[in-house]
């Protein structure tokens, strides 16, 4: 310990004051290094027990046998599995009837395990370690996707995401800073109405080539021109 080293150094006649001070400085620097480099967080595996503990009422859970629990997993619709240090999505397949899936604030590096989630409408995977969007294009019922605050560099709008999305959040990713990001999303996804919590304007939807929009009237055109001048 630091106090033990001080006792040894002060009692040793061969150490002068300068040597003692240097030893104390070295010890302090070592303590600072330890504070700045905490041990890495160990990812946790997703298990039936973990899902049940989060998503089933405790009073119900104590009454379920092993067989009953397996059957109950198949009926869960809202899964709140955020902040569990999950390293992957392995193990989710037992809950493929889910309509809402919350996986924010974990350690997930890729989206997978959703092959049979044919009812999923709402997916949150924000604040993870994703570097790309994948494993989503087959989700025909998905309407809302939040993958914000990850490390996603690019998005292929025709391949990576379902075309029926109505809202997407990608702020906090490098891809969201790219020129034309919002325009490309609105043009490729014909049901998309909200990007990063900002609803698309009629003008944006026209520029994206959306069919069925009302023709602009004179007042609207004048308002847009005045806004541009300001």
mmCIF file with all atom_site columns, C-alpha atoms in Angstrom:
data_model
loop_
_atom_site.group_PDB
_atom_site.id
_atom_site.type_symbol
_atom_site.label_atom_id
_atom_site.label_alt_id
_atom_site.label_comp_id
_atom_site.label_asym_id
_atom_site.label_entity_id
_atom_site.label_seq_id
_atom_site.pdbx_PDB_ins_code
_atom_site.Cartn_x
_atom_site.Cartn_y
_atom_site.Cartn_z
_atom_site.occupancy
_atom_site.B_iso_or_equiv
_atom_site.pdbx_formal_charge
_atom_site.auth_seq_id
_atom_site.auth_comp_id
_atom_site.auth_asym_id
_atom_site.auth_atom_id
_atom_site.pdbx_PDB_model_num
ATOM 1   C CA . UNK A 1 1   ? 0.000   0.000   0.000   1.00 0.00 ? 1   UNK A CA 1
ATOM 2   C CA . UNK A 1 2   ? 0.985   3.658   -0.305  1.00 0.00 ? 2   UNK A CA 1
ATOM 3   C CA . UNK A 1 3   ? 1.305   4.139   3.482   1.00 0.00 ? 3   UNK A CA 1
ATOM 4   C CA . UNK A 1 4   ? 3.460   1.026   3.772   1.00 0.00 ? 4   UNK A CA 1
ATOM 5   C CA . UNK A 1 5   ? 5.798   2.298   1.057   1.00 0.00 ? 5   UNK A CA 1
ATOM 6   C CA . UNK A 1 6   ? 6.050   5.671   2.817   1.00 0.00 ? 6   UNK A CA 1
ATOM 7   C CA . UNK A 1 7   ? 7.041   3.939   6.068   1.00 0.00 ? 7   UNK A CA 1
ATOM 8   C CA . UNK A 1 8   ? 9.694   1.864   4.337   1.00 0.00 ? 8   UNK A CA 1
ATOM 9   C CA . UNK A 1 9   ? 11.125  4.779   2.412   1.00 0.00 ? 9   UNK A CA 1
ATOM 10  C CA . UNK A 1 10  ? 11.202  7.184   5.363   1.00 0.00 ? 10  UNK A CA 1
ATOM 11  C CA . UNK A 1 11  ? 12.896  4.636   7.600   1.00 0.00 ? 11  UNK A CA 1
ATOM 12  C CA . UNK A 1 12  ? 15.599  3.745   5.064   1.00 0.00 ? 12  UNK A CA 1
ATOM 13  C CA . UNK A 1 13  ? 18.683  5.975   5.586   1.00 0.00 ? 13  UNK A CA 1
ATOM 14  C CA . UNK A 1 14  ? 19.868  5.675   1.988   1.00 0.00 ? 14  UNK A CA 1
ATOM 15  C CA . UNK A 1 15  ? 16.776  7.530   0.612   1.00 0.00 ? 15  UNK A CA 1
ATOM 16  C CA . UNK A 1 16  ? 16.888  11.327  0.712   1.00 0.00 ? 16  UNK A CA 1
ATOM 17  C CA . UNK A 1 17  ? 13.862  13.643  0.530   1.00 0.00 ? 17  UNK A CA 1
ATOM 18  C CA . UNK A 1 18  ? 14.006  13.989  -3.263  1.00 0.00 ? 18  UNK A CA 1
ATOM 19  C CA . UNK A 1 19  ? 13.957  10.203  -3.704  1.00 0.00 ? 19  UNK A CA 1
ATOM 20  C CA . UNK A 1 20  ? 11.000  9.901   -1.364  1.00 0.00 ? 20  UNK A CA 1
ATOM 21  C CA . UNK A 1 21  ? 9.026   12.559  -3.236  1.00 0.00 ? 21  UNK A CA 1
ATOM 22  C CA . UNK A 1 22  ? 9.751   10.881  -6.575  1.00 0.00 ? 22  UNK A CA 1
ATOM 23  C CA . UNK A 1 23  ? 8.533   7.553   -5.243  1.00 0.00 ? 23  UNK A CA 1
ATOM 24  C CA . UNK A 1 24  ? 5.299   9.158   -4.057  1.00 0.00 ? 24  UNK A CA 1
ATOM 25  C CA . UNK A 1 25  ? 4.764   10.798  -7.468  1.00 0.00 ? 25  UNK A CA 1
ATOM 26  C CA . UNK A 1 26  ? 5.316   7.477   -9.240  1.00 0.00 ? 26  UNK A CA 1
ATOM 27  C CA . UNK A 1 27  ? 2.797   5.807   -6.955  1.00 0.00 ? 27  UNK A CA 1
ATOM 28  C CA . UNK A 1 28  ? 0.229   8.566   -7.561  1.00 0.00 ? 28  UNK A CA 1
ATOM 29  C CA . UNK A 1 29  ? 0.632   8.253   -11.339 1.00 0.00 ? 29  UNK A CA 1
ATOM 30  C CA . UNK A 1 30  ? 0.074   4.515   -11.060 1.00 0.00 ? 30  UNK A CA 1
ATOM 31  C CA . UNK A 1 31  ? -3.156  5.076   -9.154  1.00 0.00 ? 31  UNK A CA 1
ATOM 32  C CA . UNK A 1 32  ? -4.308  7.590   -11.760 1.00 0.00 ? 32  UNK A CA 1
ATOM 33  C CA . UNK A 1 33  ? -3.619  5.129   -14.583 1.00 0.00 ? 33  UNK A CA 1
ATOM 34  C CA . UNK A 1 34  ? -5.719  2.525   -12.787 1.00 0.00 ? 34  UNK A CA 1
ATOM 35  C CA . UNK A 1 35  ? -8.636  4.969   -12.549 1.00 0.00 ? 35  UNK A CA 1
ATOM 36  C CA . UNK A 1 36  ? -8.430  5.879   -16.225 1.00 0.00 ? 36  UNK A CA 1
ATOM 37  C CA . UNK A 1 37  ? -8.409  2.283   -17.451 1.00 0.00 ? 37  UNK A CA 1
ATOM 38  C CA . UNK A 1 38  ? -11.334 0.435   -15.853 1.00 0.00 ? 38  UNK A CA 1
ATOM 39  C CA . UNK A 1 39  ? -11.777 -3.257  -16.479 1.00 0.00 ? 39  UNK A CA 1
ATOM 40  C CA . UNK A 1 40  ? -13.732 -3.960  -19.702 1.00 0.00 ? 40  UNK A CA 1
ATOM 41  C CA . UNK A 1 41  ? -17.413 -4.798  -19.323 1.00 0.00 ? 41  UNK A CA 1
ATOM 42  C CA . UNK A 1 42  ? -18.066 -8.486  -19.834 1.00 0.00 ? 42  UNK A CA 1
ATOM 43  C CA . UNK A 1 43  ? -20.993 -9.175  -22.205 1.00 0.00 ? 43  UNK A CA 1
ATOM 44  C CA . UNK A 1 44  ? -23.894 -11.237 -20.932 1.00 0.00 ? 44  UNK A CA 1
ATOM 45  C CA . UNK A 1 45  ? -25.658 -14.028 -22.802 1.00 0.00 ? 45  UNK A CA 1
ATOM 46  C CA . UNK A 1 46  ? -29.397 -13.887 -23.382 1.00 0.00 ? 46  UNK A CA 1
ATOM 47  C CA . UNK A 1 47  ? -31.224 -16.795 -21.739 1.00 0.00 ? 47  UNK A CA 1
ATOM 48  C CA . UNK A 1 48  ? -34.846 -17.802 -21.225 1.00 0.00 ? 48  UNK A CA 1
ATOM 49  C CA . UNK A 1 49  ? -34.447 -17.096 -17.517 1.00 0.00 ? 49  UNK A CA 1
ATOM 50  C CA . UNK A 1 50  ? -33.157 -13.591 -18.227 1.00 0.00 ? 50  UNK A CA 1
ATOM 51  C CA . UNK A 1 51  ? -36.014 -12.837 -20.623 1.00 0.00 ? 51  UNK A CA 1
ATOM 52  C CA . UNK A 1 52  ? -38.581 -14.229 -18.204 1.00 0.00 ? 52  UNK A CA 1
ATOM 53  C CA . UNK A 1 53  ? -37.208 -12.218 -15.309 1.00 0.00 ? 53  UNK A CA 1
ATOM 54  C CA . UNK A 1 54  ? -37.548 -9.017  -17.319 1.00 0.00 ? 54  UNK A CA 1
ATOM 55  C CA . UNK A 1 55  ? -40.779 -9.626  -19.210 1.00 0.00 ? 55  UNK A CA 1
ATOM 56  C CA . UNK A 1 56  ? -43.057 -11.773 -17.032 1.00 0.00 ? 56  UNK A CA 1
ATOM 57  C CA . UNK A 1 57  ? -44.703 -10.642 -13.820 1.00 0.00 ? 57  UNK A CA 1
ATOM 58  C CA . UNK A 1 58  ? -42.941 -12.264 -10.819 1.00 0.00 ? 58  UNK A CA 1
ATOM 59  C CA . UNK A 1 59  ? -46.247 -13.523 -9.414  1.00 0.00 ? 59  UNK A CA 1
ATOM 60  C CA . UNK A 1 60  ? -46.946 -15.357 -12.659 1.00 0.00 ? 60  UNK A CA 1
ATOM 61  C CA . UNK A 1 61  ? -43.375 -16.524 -13.100 1.00 0.00 ? 61  UNK A CA 1
ATOM 62  C CA . UNK A 1 62  ? -43.295 -18.531 -9.844  1.00 0.00 ? 62  UNK A CA 1
ATOM 63  C CA . UNK A 1 63  ? -46.309 -20.548 -10.983 1.00 0.00 ? 63  UNK A CA 1
ATOM 64  C CA . UNK A 1 64  ? -44.813 -21.667 -14.315 1.00 0.00 ? 64  UNK A CA 1
ATOM 65  C CA . UNK A 1 65  ? -43.269 -25.078 -14.837 1.00 0.00 ? 65  UNK A CA 1
ATOM 66  C CA . UNK A 1 66  ? -40.403 -25.500 -17.299 1.00 0.00 ? 66  UNK A CA 1
ATOM 67  C CA . UNK A 1 67  ? -42.813 -26.553 -20.064 1.00 0.00 ? 67  UNK A CA 1
ATOM 68  C CA . UNK A 1 68  ? -45.226 -23.738 -19.243 1.00 0.00 ? 68  UNK A CA 1
ATOM 69  C CA . UNK A 1 69  ? -42.381 -21.216 -19.343 1.00 0.00 ? 69  UNK A CA 1
ATOM 70  C CA . UNK A 1 70  ? -41.310 -22.335 -22.816 1.00 0.00 ? 70  UNK A CA 1
ATOM 71  C CA . UNK A 1 71  ? -44.892 -21.915 -24.038 1.00 0.00 ? 71  UNK A CA 1
ATOM 72  C CA . UNK A 1 72  ? -45.212 -18.524 -22.346 1.00 0.00 ? 72  UNK A CA 1
ATOM 73  C CA . UNK A 1 73  ? -42.108 -17.296 -24.158 1.00 0.00 ? 73  UNK A CA 1
ATOM 74  C CA . UNK A 1 74  ? -43.907 -17.799 -27.448 1.00 0.00 ? 74  UNK A CA 1
ATOM 75  C CA . UNK A 1 75  ? -46.720 -15.443 -26.414 1.00 0.00 ? 75  UNK A CA 1
ATOM 76  C CA . UNK A 1 76  ? -44.659 -12.454 -25.237 1.00 0.00 ? 76  UNK A CA 1
ATOM 77  C CA . UNK A 1 77  ? -45.361 -9.366  -27.321 1.00 0.00 ? 77  UNK A CA 1
ATOM 78  C CA . UNK A 1 78  ? -43.320 -6.632  -25.636 1.00 0.00 ? 78  UNK A CA 1
ATOM 79  C CA . UNK A 1 79  ? -39.716 -7.442  -24.797 1.00 0.00 ? 79  UNK A CA 1
ATOM 80  C CA . UNK A 1 80  ? -37.769 -4.946  -22.668 1.00 0.00 ? 80  UNK A CA 1
ATOM 81  C CA . UNK A 1 81  ? -34.207 -6.216  -22.729 1.00 0.00 ? 81  UNK A CA 1
ATOM 82  C CA . UNK A 1 82  ? -32.330 -2.936  -22.470 1.00 0.00 ? 82  UNK A CA 1
ATOM 83  C CA . UNK A 1 83  ? -29.274 -2.291  -20.270 1.00 0.00 ? 83  UNK A CA 1
ATOM 84  C CA . UNK A 1 84  ? -28.396 -5.958  -19.770 1.00 0.00 ? 84  UNK A CA 1
ATOM 85  C CA . UNK A 1 85  ? -24.840 -5.908  -21.226 1.00 0.00 ? 85  UNK A CA 1
ATOM 86  C CA . UNK A 1 86  ? -26.017 -8.256  -23.998 1.00 0.00 ? 86  UNK A CA 1
ATOM 87  C CA . UNK A 1 87  ? -23.219 -9.085  -26.416 1.00 0.00 ? 87  UNK A CA 1
ATOM 88  C CA . UNK A 1 88  ? -25.516 -10.481 -29.106 1.00 0.00 ? 88  UNK A CA 1
ATOM 89  C CA . UNK A 1 89  ? -29.136 -11.193 -29.998 1.00 0.00 ? 89  UNK A CA 1
ATOM 90  C CA . UNK A 1 90  ? -28.688 -14.965 -29.841 1.00 0.00 ? 90  UNK A CA 1
ATOM 91  C CA . UNK A 1 91  ? -31.556 -16.562 -27.940 1.00 0.00 ? 91  UNK A CA 1
ATOM 92  C CA . UNK A 1 92  ? -34.318 -14.226 -29.104 1.00 0.00 ? 92  UNK A CA 1
ATOM 93  C CA . UNK A 1 93  ? -35.820 -16.863 -31.398 1.00 0.00 ? 93  UNK A CA 1
ATOM 94  C CA . UNK A 1 94  ? -37.911 -18.246 -28.519 1.00 0.00 ? 94  UNK A CA 1
ATOM 95  C CA . UNK A 1 95  ? -39.899 -14.988 -28.512 1.00 0.00 ? 95  UNK A CA 1
ATOM 96  C CA . UNK A 1 96  ? -40.731 -14.593 -32.188 1.00 0.00 ? 96  UNK A CA 1
ATOM 97  C CA . UNK A 1 97  ? -44.316 -13.462 -31.522 1.00 0.00 ? 97  UNK A CA 1
ATOM 98  C CA . UNK A 1 98  ? -43.015 -10.116 -30.227 1.00 0.00 ? 98  UNK A CA 1
ATOM 99  C CA . UNK A 1 99  ? -44.343 -6.886  -31.715 1.00 0.00 ? 99  UNK A CA 1
ATOM 100 C CA . UNK A 1 100 ? -42.105 -4.531  -29.680 1.00 0.00 ? 100 UNK A CA 1
ATOM 101 C CA . UNK A 1 101 ? -38.434 -5.185  -28.973 1.00 0.00 ? 101 UNK A CA 1
ATOM 102 C CA . UNK A 1 102 ? -36.258 -2.908  -26.831 1.00 0.00 ? 102 UNK A CA 1
ATOM 103 C CA . UNK A 1 103 ? -32.509 -3.657  -26.897 1.00 0.00 ? 103 UNK A CA 1
ATOM 104 C CA . UNK A 1 104 ? -31.004 -0.221  -26.281 1.00 0.00 ? 104 UNK A CA 1
ATOM 105 C CA . UNK A 1 105 ? -27.876 0.346   -24.172 1.00 0.00 ? 105 UNK A CA 1
ATOM 106 C CA . UNK A 1 106 ? -26.302 -3.076  -24.680 1.00 0.00 ? 106 UNK A CA 1
ATOM 107 C CA . UNK A 1 107 ? -23.089 -4.294  -26.331 1.00 0.00 ? 107 UNK A CA 1
ATOM 108 C CA . UNK A 1 108 ? -24.622 -5.707  -29.521 1.00 0.00 ? 108 UNK A CA 1
ATOM 109 C CA . UNK A 1 109 ? -22.393 -5.611  -32.627 1.00 0.00 ? 109 UNK A CA 1
ATOM 110 C CA . UNK A 1 110 ? -24.799 -6.947  -35.253 1.00 0.00 ? 110 UNK A CA 1
ATOM 111 C CA . UNK A 1 111 ? -28.519 -7.395  -35.785 1.00 0.00 ? 111 UNK A CA 1
ATOM 112 C CA . UNK A 1 112 ? -29.438 -11.040 -36.183 1.00 0.00 ? 112 UNK A CA 1
ATOM 113 C CA . UNK A 1 113 ? -31.820 -13.668 -34.872 1.00 0.00 ? 113 UNK A CA 1
ATOM 114 C CA . UNK A 1 114 ? -34.942 -11.964 -36.258 1.00 0.00 ? 114 UNK A CA 1
ATOM 115 C CA . UNK A 1 115 ? -35.608 -14.379 -39.120 1.00 0.00 ? 115 UNK A CA 1
ATOM 116 C CA . UNK A 1 116 ? -39.023 -15.463 -37.794 1.00 0.00 ? 116 UNK A CA 1
ATOM 117 C CA . UNK A 1 117 ? -40.227 -12.212 -36.208 1.00 0.00 ? 117 UNK A CA 1
ATOM 118 C CA . UNK A 1 118 ? -43.042 -11.739 -38.707 1.00 0.00 ? 118 UNK A CA 1
ATOM 119 C CA . UNK A 1 119 ? -45.107 -9.547  -36.332 1.00 0.00 ? 119 UNK A CA 1
ATOM 120 C CA . UNK A 1 120 ? -42.403 -7.121  -35.236 1.00 0.00 ? 120 UNK A CA 1
ATOM 121 C CA . UNK A 1 121 ? -43.515 -3.485  -35.523 1.00 0.00 ? 121 UNK A CA 1
ATOM 122 C CA . UNK A 1 122 ? -41.175 -1.575  -33.188 1.00 0.00 ? 122 UNK A CA 1
ATOM 123 C CA . UNK A 1 123 ? -37.427 -2.140  -32.782 1.00 0.00 ? 123 UNK A CA 1
ATOM 124 C CA . UNK A 1 124 ? -34.975 -0.156  -30.654 1.00 0.00 ? 124 UNK A CA 1
ATOM 125 C CA . UNK A 1 125 ? -31.255 -0.984  -30.883 1.00 0.00 ? 125 UNK A CA 1
ATOM 126 C CA . UNK A 1 126 ? -29.849 2.440   -30.028 1.00 0.00 ? 126 UNK A CA 1
ATOM 127 C CA . UNK A 1 127 ? -26.673 2.912   -27.980 1.00 0.00 ? 127 UNK A CA 1
ATOM 128 C CA . UNK A 1 128 ? -25.030 -0.358  -28.994 1.00 0.00 ? 128 UNK A CA 1
ATOM 129 C CA . UNK A 1 129 ? -21.926 -1.135  -31.079 1.00 0.00 ? 129 UNK A CA 1
ATOM 130 C CA . UNK A 1 130 ? -23.500 -1.633  -34.510 1.00 0.00 ? 130 UNK A CA 1
ATOM 131 C CA . UNK A 1 131 ? -21.408 -0.793  -37.554 1.00 0.00 ? 131 UNK A CA 1
ATOM 132 C CA . UNK A 1 132 ? -24.071 -1.544  -40.170 1.00 0.00 ? 132 UNK A CA 1
ATOM 133 C CA . UNK A 1 133 ? -27.773 -2.238  -40.592 1.00 0.00 ? 133 UNK A CA 1
ATOM 134 C CA . UNK A 1 134 ? -28.482 -5.818  -41.589 1.00 0.00 ? 134 UNK A CA 1
ATOM 135 C CA . UNK A 1 135 ? -30.908 -8.643  -40.899 1.00 0.00 ? 135 UNK A CA 1
ATOM 136 C CA . UNK A 1 136 ? -33.905 -6.313  -41.213 1.00 0.00 ? 136 UNK A CA 1
ATOM 137 C CA . UNK A 1 137 ? -35.037 -6.190  -44.830 1.00 0.00 ? 137 UNK A CA 1
ATOM 138 C CA . UNK A 1 138 ? -37.400 -9.177  -44.454 1.00 0.00 ? 138 UNK A CA 1
ATOM 139 C CA . UNK A 1 139 ? -39.373 -7.577  -41.582 1.00 0.00 ? 139 UNK A CA 1
ATOM 140 C CA . UNK A 1 140 ? -42.492 -6.657  -43.545 1.00 0.00 ? 140 UNK A CA 1
ATOM 141 C CA . UNK A 1 141 ? -44.426 -5.418  -40.500 1.00 0.00 ? 141 UNK A CA 1
ATOM 142 C CA . UNK A 1 142 ? -41.692 -3.187  -39.041 1.00 0.00 ? 142 UNK A CA 1
ATOM 143 C CA . UNK A 1 143 ? -42.821 0.444   -38.831 1.00 0.00 ? 143 UNK A CA 1
ATOM 144 C CA . UNK A 1 144 ? -40.375 2.057   -36.383 1.00 0.00 ? 144 UNK A CA 1
ATOM 145 C CA . UNK A 1 145 ? -36.608 1.564   -36.132 1.00 0.00 ? 145 UNK A CA 1
ATOM 146 C CA . UNK A 1 146 ? -34.302 3.334   -33.692 1.00 0.00 ? 146 UNK A CA 1
ATOM 147 C CA . UNK A 1 147 ? -30.634 2.526   -34.352 1.00 0.00 ? 147 UNK A CA 1
ATOM 148 C CA . UNK A 1 148 ? -29.325 5.890   -33.166 1.00 0.00 ? 148 UNK A CA 1
ATOM 149 C CA . UNK A 1 149 ? -25.998 6.371   -31.395 1.00 0.00 ? 149 UNK A CA 1
ATOM 150 C CA . UNK A 1 150 ? -24.103 3.467   -32.904 1.00 0.00 ? 150 UNK A CA 1
ATOM 151 C CA . UNK A 1 151 ? -21.162 3.397   -35.331 1.00 0.00 ? 151 UNK A CA 1
ATOM 152 C CA . UNK A 1 152 ? -23.007 2.921   -38.628 1.00 0.00 ? 152 UNK A CA 1
ATOM 153 C CA . UNK A 1 153 ? -21.008 4.426   -41.487 1.00 0.00 ? 153 UNK A CA 1
ATOM 154 C CA . UNK A 1 154 ? -23.351 3.904   -44.456 1.00 0.00 ? 154 UNK A CA 1
ATOM 155 C CA . UNK A 1 155 ? -26.864 2.682   -45.227 1.00 0.00 ? 155 UNK A CA 1
ATOM 156 C CA . UNK A 1 156 ? -28.014 0.974   -48.410 1.00 0.00 ? 156 UNK A CA 1
ATOM 157 C CA . UNK A 1 157 ? -31.646 2.061   -48.374 1.00 0.00 ? 157 UNK A CA 1
ATOM 158 C CA . UNK A 1 158 ? -32.707 -0.483  -50.993 1.00 0.00 ? 158 UNK A CA 1
ATOM 159 C CA . UNK A 1 159 ? -31.123 -3.462  -49.244 1.00 0.00 ? 159 UNK A CA 1
ATOM 160 C CA . UNK A 1 160 ? -30.583 -2.842  -45.527 1.00 0.00 ? 160 UNK A CA 1
ATOM 161 C CA . UNK A 1 161 ? -33.975 -1.709  -44.233 1.00 0.00 ? 161 UNK A CA 1
ATOM 162 C CA . UNK A 1 162 ? -37.634 -2.673  -44.805 1.00 0.00 ? 162 UNK A CA 1
ATOM 163 C CA . UNK A 1 163 ? -39.362 -0.503  -47.374 1.00 0.00 ? 163 UNK A CA 1
ATOM 164 C CA . UNK A 1 164 ? -42.483 -0.141  -45.212 1.00 0.00 ? 164 UNK A CA 1
ATOM 165 C CA . UNK A 1 165 ? -40.779 1.779   -42.391 1.00 0.00 ? 165 UNK A CA 1
ATOM 166 C CA . UNK A 1 166 ? -42.708 4.857   -41.275 1.00 0.00 ? 166 UNK A CA 1
ATOM 167 C CA . UNK A 1 167 ? -40.100 6.278   -38.875 1.00 0.00 ? 167 UNK A CA 1
ATOM 168 C CA . UNK A 1 168 ? -36.358 5.803   -38.471 1.00 0.00 ? 168 UNK A CA 1
ATOM 169 C CA . UNK A 1 169 ? -33.798 7.257   -36.071 1.00 0.00 ? 169 UNK A CA 1
ATOM 170 C CA . UNK A 1 170 ? -30.103 7.205   -36.943 1.00 0.00 ? 170 UNK A CA 1
ATOM 171 C CA . UNK A 1 171 ? -28.765 10.359  -35.325 1.00 0.00 ? 171 UNK A CA 1
ATOM 172 C CA . UNK A 1 172 ? -25.467 9.864   -33.539 1.00 0.00 ? 172 UNK A CA 1
ATOM 173 C CA . UNK A 1 173 ? -24.116 7.684   -36.382 1.00 0.00 ? 173 UNK A CA 1
ATOM 174 C CA . UNK A 1 174 ? -21.584 8.813   -39.012 1.00 0.00 ? 174 UNK A CA 1
ATOM 175 C CA . UNK A 1 175 ? -24.118 8.004   -41.755 1.00 0.00 ? 175 UNK A CA 1
ATOM 176 C CA . UNK A 1 176 ? -26.527 10.635  -40.432 1.00 0.00 ? 176 UNK A CA 1
ATOM 177 C CA . UNK A 1 177 ? -23.937 13.353  -41.082 1.00 0.00 ? 177 UNK A CA 1
ATOM 178 C CA . UNK A 1 178 ? -23.548 12.495  -44.767 1.00 0.00 ? 178 UNK A CA 1
ATOM 179 C CA . UNK A 1 179 ? -24.805 14.973  -47.353 1.00 0.00 ? 179 UNK A CA 1
ATOM 180 C CA . UNK A 1 180 ? -28.232 13.998  -48.700 1.00 0.00 ? 180 UNK A CA 1
ATOM 181 C CA . UNK A 1 181 ? -28.861 11.444  -45.945 1.00 0.00 ? 181 UNK A CA 1
ATOM 182 C CA . UNK A 1 182 ? -32.410 12.582  -45.192 1.00 0.00 ? 182 UNK A CA 1
ATOM 183 C CA . UNK A 1 183 ? -33.356 13.064  -48.843 1.00 0.00 ? 183 UNK A CA 1
ATOM 184 C CA . UNK A 1 184 ? -32.083 9.592   -49.761 1.00 0.00 ? 184 UNK A CA 1
ATOM 185 C CA . UNK A 1 185 ? -34.084 7.955   -46.984 1.00 0.00 ? 185 UNK A CA 1
ATOM 186 C CA . UNK A 1 186 ? -37.324 9.691   -47.972 1.00 0.00 ? 186 UNK A CA 1
ATOM 187 C CA . UNK A 1 187 ? -36.810 8.857   -51.644 1.00 0.00 ? 187 UNK A CA 1
ATOM 188 C CA . UNK A 1 188 ? -36.065 5.161   -51.106 1.00 0.00 ? 188 UNK A CA 1
ATOM 189 C CA . UNK A 1 189 ? -38.640 4.309   -48.414 1.00 0.00 ? 189 UNK A CA 1
ATOM 190 C CA . UNK A 1 190 ? -42.045 5.215   -49.772 1.00 0.00 ? 190 UNK A CA 1
ATOM 191 C CA . UNK A 1 191 ? -43.882 4.913   -46.430 1.00 0.00 ? 191 UNK A CA 1
ATOM 192 C CA . UNK A 1 192 ? -41.285 6.869   -44.441 1.00 0.00 ? 192 UNK A CA 1
ATOM 193 C CA . UNK A 1 193 ? -42.680 10.010  -42.803 1.00 0.00 ? 193 UNK A CA 1
ATOM 194 C CA . UNK A 1 194 ? -40.270 10.763  -39.936 1.00 0.00 ? 194 UNK A CA 1
ATOM 195 C CA . UNK A 1 195 ? -36.465 10.850  -39.918 1.00 0.00 ? 195 UNK A CA 1
ATOM 196 C CA . UNK A 1 196 ? -34.607 11.463  -36.663 1.00 0.00 ? 196 UNK A CA 1
ATOM 197 C CA . UNK A 1 197 ? -37.775 12.663  -34.921 1.00 0.00 ? 197 UNK A CA 1
ATOM 198 C CA . UNK A 1 198 ? -38.452 15.276  -37.605 1.00 0.00 ? 198 UNK A CA 1
ATOM 199 C CA . UNK A 1 199 ? -41.553 14.808  -39.727 1.00 0.00 ? 199 UNK A CA 1
ATOM 200 C CA . UNK A 1 200 ? -41.167 15.210  -43.473 1.00 0.00 ? 200 UNK A CA 1
ATOM 201 C CA . UNK A 1 201 ? -42.691 18.308  -45.029 1.00 0.00 ? 201 UNK A CA 1
ATOM 202 C CA . UNK A 1 202 ? -44.897 18.285  -48.112 1.00 0.00 ? 202 UNK A CA 1
ATOM 203 C CA . UNK A 1 203 ? -42.051 19.947  -49.987 1.00 0.00 ? 203 UNK A CA 1
ATOM 204 C CA . UNK A 1 204 ? -39.642 17.151  -49.001 1.00 0.00 ? 204 UNK A CA 1
ATOM 205 C CA . UNK A 1 205 ? -42.135 14.487  -50.004 1.00 0.00 ? 205 UNK A CA 1
ATOM 206 C CA . UNK A 1 206 ? -42.632 16.107  -53.400 1.00 0.00 ? 206 UNK A CA 1
ATOM 207 C CA . UNK A 1 207 ? -38.863 16.225  -53.905 1.00 0.00 ? 207 UNK A CA 1
ATOM 208 C CA . UNK A 1 208 ? -38.754 12.524  -52.999 1.00 0.00 ? 208 UNK A CA 1
ATOM 209 C CA . UNK A 1 209 ? -41.275 11.767  -55.754 1.00 0.00 ? 209 UNK A CA 1
ATOM 210 C CA . UNK A 1 210 ? -44.097 10.619  -53.496 1.00 0.00 ? 210 UNK A CA 1
ATOM 211 C CA . UNK A 1 211 ? -47.300 10.016  -55.475 1.00 0.00 ? 211 UNK A CA 1
ATOM 212 C CA . UNK A 1 212 ? -50.731 11.295  -54.525 1.00 0.00 ? 212 UNK A CA 1
ATOM 213 C CA . UNK A 1 213 ? -49.683 14.610  -53.018 1.00 0.00 ? 213 UNK A CA 1
ATOM 214 C CA . UNK A 1 214 ? -51.795 17.733  -53.589 1.00 0.00 ? 214 UNK A CA 1
ATOM 215 C CA . UNK A 1 215 ? -50.513 20.207  -56.126 1.00 0.00 ? 215 UNK A CA 1
ATOM 216 C CA . UNK A 1 216 ? -48.831 23.259  -54.599 1.00 0.00 ? 216 UNK A CA 1
ATOM 217 C CA . UNK A 1 217 ? -51.021 26.364  -54.615 1.00 0.00 ? 217 UNK A CA 1
ATOM 218 C CA . UNK A 1 218 ? -49.855 29.940  -55.120 1.00 0.00 ? 218 UNK A CA 1
ATOM 219 C CA . UNK A 1 219 ? -49.920 30.791  -51.388 1.00 0.00 ? 219 UNK A CA 1
ATOM 220 C CA . UNK A 1 220 ? -47.791 27.780  -50.537 1.00 0.00 ? 220 UNK A CA 1
ATOM 221 C CA . UNK A 1 221 ? -45.224 28.635  -53.229 1.00 0.00 ? 221 UNK A CA 1
ATOM 222 C CA . UNK A 1 222 ? -45.039 32.231  -52.019 1.00 0.00 ? 222 UNK A CA 1
ATOM 223 C CA . UNK A 1 223 ? -44.554 31.062  -48.425 1.00 0.00 ? 223 UNK A CA 1
ATOM 224 C CA . UNK A 1 224 ? -41.722 28.767  -49.462 1.00 0.00 ? 224 UNK A CA 1
ATOM 225 C CA . UNK A 1 225 ? -40.028 31.566  -51.398 1.00 0.00 ? 225 UNK A CA 1
ATOM 226 C CA . UNK A 1 226 ? -40.294 33.952  -48.439 1.00 0.00 ? 226 UNK A CA 1
ATOM 227 C CA . UNK A 1 227 ? -38.846 31.320  -46.130 1.00 0.00 ? 227 UNK A CA 1
ATOM 228 C CA . UNK A 1 228 ? -35.905 30.805  -48.471 1.00 0.00 ? 228 UNK A CA 1
ATOM 229 C CA . UNK A 1 229 ? -35.248 34.573  -48.629 1.00 0.00 ? 229 UNK A CA 1
ATOM 230 C CA . UNK A 1 230 ? -35.198 34.826  -44.827 1.00 0.00 ? 230 UNK A CA 1
#
